[in-house]
PDB file of C-alpha atoms in Angstrom:
ATOM      1  CA  MET A 140       8.960   2.332 -15.929  1.00  0.00           C
ATOM      2  CA  ALA A 141       5.354   2.590 -14.752  1.00  0.00           C
ATOM      3  CA  ALA A 142       2.426   3.405 -16.978  1.00  0.00           C
ATOM      4  CA  VAL A 143       0.541   6.585 -16.160  1.00  0.00           C
ATOM      5  CA  CYS A 144      -3.174   6.016 -15.718  1.00  0.00           C
ATOM      6  CA  TRP A 145      -5.728   8.523 -16.942  1.00  0.00           C
ATOM      7  CA  TRP A 146      -7.052   9.126 -13.420  1.00  0.00           C
ATOM      8  CA  ALA A 147      -3.556   9.848 -12.068  1.00  0.00           C
ATOM      9  CA  ALA A 148      -3.470  13.231 -13.780  1.00  0.00           C
ATOM     10  CA  SER A 149      -6.651  14.407 -12.078  1.00  0.00           C
ATOM     11  CA  SER A 150      -6.010  13.097  -8.570  1.00  0.00           C
ATOM     12  CA  GLY A 151      -2.255  13.580  -8.425  1.00  0.00           C
ATOM     13  CA  LYS A 152      -1.813  10.032  -7.125  1.00  0.00           C
ATOM     14  CA  PHE A 153      -0.888   6.855  -8.914  1.00  0.00           C
ATOM     15  CA  GLN A 154      -3.563   4.384  -7.945  1.00  0.00           C
ATOM     16  CA  GLY A 155      -2.849   1.712 -10.532  1.00  0.00           C
ATOM     17  CA  MET A 156      -0.848  -0.353  -8.065  1.00  0.00           C
ATOM     18  CA  TYR A 157      -3.969  -0.870  -5.966  1.00  0.00           C
ATOM     19  CA  LEU A 158      -5.808  -2.296  -8.964  1.00  0.00           C
ATOM     20  CA  ILE A 159      -2.940  -4.712  -9.540  1.00  0.00           C
ATOM     21  CA  ALA A 160      -2.879  -5.615  -5.838  1.00  0.00           C
ATOM     22  CA  ILE A 161      -6.605  -6.375  -5.829  1.00  0.00           C
ATOM     23  CA  ALA A 162      -6.253  -8.523  -8.949  1.00  0.00           C
ATOM     24  CA  TRP A 163      -3.323 -10.429  -7.433  1.00  0.00           C
ATOM     25  CA  LEU A 164      -5.272 -11.030  -4.207  1.00  0.00           C
ATOM     26  CA  TYR A 165      -8.159 -12.361  -6.305  1.00  0.00           C
ATOM     27  CA  VAL A 166      -5.832 -14.841  -7.998  1.00  0.00           C
ATOM     28  CA  VAL A 167      -4.275 -15.914  -4.690  1.00  0.00           C
ATOM     29  CA  VAL A 168      -7.675 -16.386  -3.027  1.00  0.00           C
ATOM     30  CA  LEU A 169      -8.736 -18.596  -5.933  1.00  0.00           C
ATOM     31  CA  MET A 170      -5.494 -20.576  -5.561  1.00  0.00           C
ATOM     32  CA  ALA A 171      -6.239 -21.044  -1.849  1.00  0.00           C
ATOM     33  CA  VAL A 172      -9.816 -22.160  -2.564  1.00  0.00           C
ATOM     34  CA  VAL A 173      -8.565 -24.726  -5.075  1.00  0.00           C
ATOM     35  CA  GLU A 174      -5.966 -25.921  -2.563  1.00  0.00           C
ATOM     36  CA  ALA A 175      -8.625 -26.343   0.134  1.00  0.00           C
ATOM     37  CA  ALA A 176     -11.126 -28.044  -2.198  1.00  0.00           C
ATOM     38  CA  SER A 177      -8.620 -30.431  -3.763  1.00  0.00           C
ATOM     39  CA  PRO A 178      -8.659 -34.056  -2.550  1.00  0.00           C
ATOM     40  CA  GLN A 179      -4.899 -33.870  -1.939  1.00  0.00           C
ATOM     41  CA  GLY A 180      -5.105 -30.348  -0.452  1.00  0.00           C
ATOM     42  CA  SER A 181      -5.759 -29.147   3.066  1.00  0.00           C
ATOM     43  CA  LEU A 182      -6.908 -26.049   4.892  1.00  0.00           C
ATOM     44  CA  LEU A 183      -3.405 -25.598   6.271  1.00  0.00           C
ATOM     45  CA  GLY A 184      -2.028 -25.647   2.728  1.00  0.00           C
ATOM     46  CA  ALA A 185      -4.646 -23.116   1.666  1.00  0.00           C
ATOM     47  CA  PHE A 186      -3.711 -20.872   4.590  1.00  0.00           C
ATOM     48  CA  PHE A 187      -0.019 -20.972   3.716  1.00  0.00           C
ATOM     49  CA  THR A 188      -0.821 -20.394   0.047  1.00  0.00           C
ATOM     50  CA  LEU A 189      -2.774 -17.302   1.005  1.00  0.00           C
ATOM     51  CA  LEU A 190      -0.065 -16.118   3.369  1.00  0.00           C
ATOM     52  CA  LEU A 191       3.073 -16.899   1.349  1.00  0.00           C
ATOM     53  CA  TYR A 192       1.752 -16.107  -2.142  1.00  0.00           C
ATOM     54  CA  GLY A 193      -0.545 -13.258  -1.187  1.00  0.00           C
ATOM     55  CA  ALA A 194      -0.283 -11.339   2.035  1.00  0.00           C
ATOM     56  CA  LEU A 195       3.462 -11.244   2.672  1.00  0.00           C
ATOM     57  CA  PRO A 196       4.714 -10.473  -0.857  1.00  0.00           C
ATOM     58  CA  LEU A 197       1.907  -8.016  -1.508  1.00  0.00           C
ATOM     59  CA  GLY A 198       2.476  -6.226   1.778  1.00  0.00           C
ATOM     60  CA  LEU A 199       6.176  -5.915   1.034  1.00  0.00           C
ATOM     61  CA  LEU A 200       5.498  -4.699  -2.512  1.00  0.00           C
ATOM     62  CA  LEU A 201       2.982  -2.064  -1.396  1.00  0.00           C
ATOM     63  CA  PHE A 202       5.331  -0.904   1.356  1.00  0.00           C
ATOM     64  CA  ILE A 203       8.221  -0.477  -1.082  1.00  0.00           C
ATOM     65  CA  ALA A 204       6.032   1.100  -3.769  1.00  0.00           C
ATOM     66  CA  GLY A 205       4.513   3.519  -1.247  1.00  0.00           C
ATOM     67  CA  THR A 206       7.872   4.777   0.028  1.00  0.00           C
ATOM     68  CA  PRO A 207       8.127   7.748  -2.377  1.00  0.00           C
ATOM     69  CA  ALA A 208       4.623   8.917  -1.431  1.00  0.00           C
ATOM     70  CA  ARG A 209       5.405   8.693   2.281  1.00  0.00           C
ATOM     71  CA  ARG A 210       8.645  10.595   1.692  1.00  0.00           C
ATOM     72  CA  ARG A 211       6.795  13.359  -0.202  1.00  0.00           C
ATOM     73  CA  MET A 212       4.201  13.659   2.573  1.00  0.00           C
ATOM     74  CA  ARG A 213       6.942  13.880   5.204  1.00  0.00           C
ATOM     75  CA  HIS A 214       8.803  16.600   3.266  1.00  0.00           C
ATOM     76  CA  ARG A 215       5.557  18.499   2.686  1.00  0.00           C
ATOM     77  CA  ALA A 216       4.705  18.367   6.395  1.00  0.00           C
ATOM     78  CA  GLU A 217       8.195  19.567   7.321  1.00  0.00           C
ATOM     79  CA  ALA A 218       7.945  22.447   4.834  1.00  0.00           C
ATOM     80  CA  GLU A 219       4.547  23.457   6.184  1.00  0.00           C
ATOM     81  CA  ALA A 220       5.888  23.336   9.747  1.00  0.00           C
ATOM     82  CA  GLN A 221       8.764  25.635   8.799  1.00  0.00           C
ATOM     83  CA  GLN A 222       6.442  28.099   7.045  1.00  0.00           C
ATOM     84  CA  ALA A 223       3.909  28.214   9.878  1.00  0.00           C
ATOM     85  CA  PRO A 224       4.187  31.319  12.054  1.00  0.00           C
ATOM     86  CA  ALA A 225       5.384  30.853  15.596  1.00  0.00           C
ATOM     87  CA  PRO A 226       2.578  30.789  18.172  1.00  0.00           C
ATOM     88  CA  PRO A 227       2.320  33.899  20.351  1.00  0.00           C
ATOM     89  CA  PRO A 228       3.849  33.633  23.802  1.00  0.00           C
ATOM     90  CA  PRO A 229       1.416  32.940  26.655  1.00  0.00           C
ATOM     91  CA  PRO A 230       0.306  35.974  28.669  1.00  0.00           C
ATOM     92  CA  ASP A 231       1.952  36.568  32.047  1.00  0.00           C
ATOM     93  CA  ALA A 232      -0.169  35.641  35.051  1.00  0.00           C
ATOM     94  CA  SER A 233       1.146  38.608  37.102  1.00  0.00           C
TER      95      SER A 233
END
């Protein structure tokens, strides 16, 4: 499945996917620069390269990969809300 990074044990979070995302964005930005600098390329082609190879797939991947973490945070918040004592009733103004 996924490799466990050495820093994941100390922080409790798997941050390896962010390293992969940064590396992929680096590759896509270089692809866009080559597209823009090429004699047959254009700035519009570079923009769509950046968008269709980088931003959209990476955003979707990070959203899907982050779903378990969001689910854990939601369950933790619900558990804390159930364990919290009820606030005292407001005093009567009589």
